[in-house]
Amino acid sequence: MGTQNGCGCGCSGESANKTNEGLKITSRPDGQAEAVRTQVQINGMTCGHCVASVTEELEELSSVSGVDVQLVANGTSTATITSAAALDDAAIRAAIDEAGYNVVAISR
């Protein structure tokens, strides 16, 4: 088990001194046409592990074909979700909450 740093994501202590500012992890759509893009503003993320946690939770939502997270360490990060159908705001909030972070706003 890794040491928890200030972000609370459980990543190893070695990343505690690195913010990975601007880190971007993108899952690619599976070849289906992009139907709906949803932007989610998220607070509380500080590192690549945080990005991976949010990406993993959002990818589990029904009809999601891609997730792109732009990290702004200790600021408001943006997740862009590509899905075949409109996503329920409550489901998005629950996924982000499950990852351990706070939704600031959702827009389409």
PDB file of C-alpha atoms in Angstrom:
ATOM      1  CA  MET A   1       0.000   0.000   0.000  1.00  0.00           C
ATOM      2  CA  GLY A   2       1.431   3.396  -1.034  1.00  0.00           C
ATOM      3  CA  THR A   3       1.649   6.369   1.235  1.00  0.00           C
ATOM      4  CA  GLN A   4      -1.127   8.849   0.949  1.00  0.00           C
ATOM      5  CA  ASN A   5      -0.116  12.344   0.055  1.00  0.00           C
ATOM      6  CA  GLY A   6      -2.118  15.540   0.298  1.00  0.00           C
ATOM      7  CA  CYS A   7      -4.451  14.613  -2.535  1.00  0.00           C
ATOM      8  CA  GLY A   8      -5.715  11.493  -0.774  1.00  0.00           C
ATOM      9  CA  CYS A   9      -5.628   9.326  -3.895  1.00  0.00           C
ATOM     10  CA  GLY A  10      -3.294   6.735  -2.371  1.00  0.00           C
ATOM     11  CA  CYS A  11      -0.466   7.182  -4.871  1.00  0.00           C
ATOM     12  CA  SER A  12       3.112   6.543  -3.778  1.00  0.00           C
ATOM     13  CA  GLY A  13       5.031   9.167  -1.852  1.00  0.00           C
ATOM     14  CA  GLU A  14       7.395   9.699  -4.786  1.00  0.00           C
ATOM     15  CA  SER A  15       4.666  11.537  -6.684  1.00  0.00           C
ATOM     16  CA  ALA A  16       3.943  13.778  -3.703  1.00  0.00           C
ATOM     17  CA  ASN A  17       6.587  16.214  -4.936  1.00  0.00           C
ATOM     18  CA  LYS A  18       5.424  16.118  -8.556  1.00  0.00           C
ATOM     19  CA  THR A  19       2.134  17.676  -9.577  1.00  0.00           C
ATOM     20  CA  ASN A  20       2.120  16.327 -13.148  1.00  0.00           C
ATOM     21  CA  GLU A  21       0.647  19.713 -14.121  1.00  0.00           C
ATOM     22  CA  GLY A  22      -1.002  19.450 -17.511  1.00  0.00           C
ATOM     23  CA  LEU A  23      -0.931  15.626 -17.500  1.00  0.00           C
ATOM     24  CA  LYS A  24      -3.474  14.271 -19.912  1.00  0.00           C
ATOM     25  CA  ILE A  25      -4.722  10.657 -20.064  1.00  0.00           C
ATOM     26  CA  THR A  26      -7.090   9.891 -22.896  1.00  0.00           C
ATOM     27  CA  SER A  27      -9.078   6.771 -23.637  1.00  0.00           C
ATOM     28  CA  ARG A  28      -9.964   6.621 -27.309  1.00  0.00           C
ATOM     29  CA  PRO A  29     -13.481   6.073 -28.638  1.00  0.00           C
ATOM     30  CA  ASP A  30     -13.950   2.576 -30.036  1.00  0.00           C
ATOM     31  CA  GLY A  31     -14.675   3.704 -33.598  1.00  0.00           C
ATOM     32  CA  GLN A  32     -18.303   4.641 -33.012  1.00  0.00           C
ATOM     33  CA  ALA A  33     -19.462   8.081 -34.050  1.00  0.00           C
ATOM     34  CA  GLU A  34     -19.126  10.706 -31.326  1.00  0.00           C
ATOM     35  CA  ALA A  35     -22.635  11.532 -30.251  1.00  0.00           C
ATOM     36  CA  VAL A  36     -22.487  13.560 -27.043  1.00  0.00           C
ATOM     37  CA  ARG A  37     -19.624  15.400 -25.335  1.00  0.00           C
ATOM     38  CA  THR A  38     -19.995  16.321 -21.693  1.00  0.00           C
ATOM     39  CA  GLN A  39     -17.552  18.613 -19.881  1.00  0.00           C
ATOM     40  CA  VAL A  40     -17.103  18.122 -16.133  1.00  0.00           C
ATOM     41  CA  GLN A  41     -15.169  20.553 -13.941  1.00  0.00           C
ATOM     42  CA  ILE A  42     -13.534  18.693 -11.024  1.00  0.00           C
ATOM     43  CA  ASN A  43     -11.725  19.894  -7.887  1.00  0.00           C
ATOM     44  CA  GLY A  44      -9.279  17.965  -5.728  1.00  0.00           C
ATOM     45  CA  MET A  45      -7.076  16.218  -8.289  1.00  0.00           C
ATOM     46  CA  THR A  46      -3.290  16.651  -7.995  1.00  0.00           C
ATOM     47  CA  CYS A  47      -1.523  13.851  -9.897  1.00  0.00           C
ATOM     48  CA  GLY A  48      -1.641  11.191 -12.576  1.00  0.00           C
ATOM     49  CA  HIS A  49      -3.150   8.644 -10.195  1.00  0.00           C
ATOM     50  CA  CYS A  50      -6.029  11.044  -9.544  1.00  0.00           C
ATOM     51  CA  VAL A  51      -6.583  11.335 -13.309  1.00  0.00           C
ATOM     52  CA  ALA A  52      -6.504   7.551 -13.712  1.00  0.00           C
ATOM     53  CA  SER A  53      -9.058   7.084 -10.894  1.00  0.00           C
ATOM     54  CA  VAL A  54     -11.497   9.584 -12.391  1.00  0.00           C
ATOM     55  CA  THR A  55     -11.014   8.145 -15.887  1.00  0.00           C
ATOM     56  CA  GLU A  56     -11.667   4.598 -14.660  1.00  0.00           C
ATOM     57  CA  GLU A  57     -14.889   5.549 -12.834  1.00  0.00           C
ATOM     58  CA  LEU A  58     -16.275   7.580 -15.761  1.00  0.00           C
ATOM     59  CA  GLU A  59     -15.482   4.818 -18.269  1.00  0.00           C
ATOM     60  CA  GLU A  60     -17.774   2.504 -16.291  1.00  0.00           C
ATOM     61  CA  LEU A  61     -20.833   4.655 -17.069  1.00  0.00           C
ATOM     62  CA  SER A  62     -23.218   3.240 -19.662  1.00  0.00           C
ATOM     63  CA  SER A  63     -22.614   4.399 -23.268  1.00  0.00           C
ATOM     64  CA  VAL A  64     -19.262   6.112 -22.497  1.00  0.00           C
ATOM     65  CA  SER A  65     -16.802   5.578 -25.336  1.00  0.00           C
ATOM     66  CA  GLY A  66     -14.032   7.942 -24.258  1.00  0.00           C
ATOM     67  CA  VAL A  67     -12.759  10.067 -21.382  1.00  0.00           C
ATOM     68  CA  ASP A  68     -10.169  12.832 -21.658  1.00  0.00           C
ATOM     69  CA  VAL A  69      -8.981  14.480 -18.427  1.00  0.00           C
ATOM     70  CA  GLN A  70      -6.908  17.663 -18.407  1.00  0.00           C
ATOM     71  CA  LEU A  71      -5.226  17.936 -14.999  1.00  0.00           C
ATOM     72  CA  VAL A  72      -4.808  21.299 -13.297  1.00  0.00           C
ATOM     73  CA  ALA A  73      -3.110  20.278 -10.061  1.00  0.00           C
ATOM     74  CA  ASN A  74      -4.694  21.885  -7.009  1.00  0.00           C
ATOM     75  CA  GLY A  75      -7.117  23.718  -9.301  1.00  0.00           C
ATOM     76  CA  THR A  76     -10.149  22.876 -11.385  1.00  0.00           C
ATOM     77  CA  SER A  77      -9.454  20.025 -13.808  1.00  0.00           C
ATOM     78  CA  THR A  78     -11.667  19.247 -16.810  1.00  0.00           C
ATOM     79  CA  ALA A  79     -12.947  15.837 -17.886  1.00  0.00           C
ATOM     80  CA  THR A  80     -14.443  15.574 -21.367  1.00  0.00           C
ATOM     81  CA  ILE A  81     -16.666  12.520 -21.695  1.00  0.00           C
ATOM     82  CA  THR A  82     -17.691  11.169 -25.095  1.00  0.00           C
ATOM     83  CA  SER A  83     -20.793   8.979 -25.052  1.00  0.00           C
ATOM     84  CA  ALA A  84     -23.365   7.510 -27.398  1.00  0.00           C
ATOM     85  CA  ALA A  85     -26.187   9.134 -25.427  1.00  0.00           C
ATOM     86  CA  ALA A  86     -26.632  11.968 -22.939  1.00  0.00           C
ATOM     87  CA  LEU A  87     -25.411  11.033 -19.469  1.00  0.00           C
ATOM     88  CA  ASP A  88     -27.374  11.579 -16.286  1.00  0.00           C
ATOM     89  CA  ASP A  89     -25.789  14.321 -14.153  1.00  0.00           C
ATOM     90  CA  ALA A  90     -26.399  12.282 -10.984  1.00  0.00           C
ATOM     91  CA  ALA A  91     -24.511   9.309 -12.479  1.00  0.00           C
ATOM     92  CA  ILE A  92     -21.579  11.553 -13.402  1.00  0.00           C
ATOM     93  CA  ARG A  93     -21.504  13.075  -9.922  1.00  0.00           C
ATOM     94  CA  ALA A  94     -21.680   9.600  -8.323  1.00  0.00           C
ATOM     95  CA  ALA A  95     -18.747   8.363 -10.449  1.00  0.00           C
ATOM     96  CA  ILE A  96     -16.583  11.378  -9.567  1.00  0.00           C
ATOM     97  CA  ASP A  97     -17.573  11.025  -5.909  1.00  0.00           C
ATOM     98  CA  GLU A  98     -16.629   7.327  -6.012  1.00  0.00           C
ATOM     99  CA  ALA A  99     -13.179   8.348  -7.271  1.00  0.00           C
ATOM    100  CA  GLY A 100     -12.932  10.746  -4.305  1.00  0.00           C
ATOM    101  CA  TYR A 101     -13.257  14.155  -5.970  1.00  0.00           C
ATOM    102  CA  ASN A 102     -15.748  17.020  -6.221  1.00  0.00           C
ATOM    103  CA  VAL A 103     -17.784  18.066  -9.250  1.00  0.00           C
ATOM    104  CA  VAL A 104     -17.867  21.834  -9.684  1.00  0.00           C
ATOM    105  CA  ALA A 105     -19.990  21.980 -12.871  1.00  0.00           C
ATOM    106  CA  ILE A 106     -21.315  19.832 -15.712  1.00  0.00           C
ATOM    107  CA  SER A 107     -21.968  21.231 -19.178  1.00  0.00           C
ATOM    108  CA  ARG A 108     -22.768  19.952 -22.667  1.00  0.00           C
TER     109      ARG A 108
END
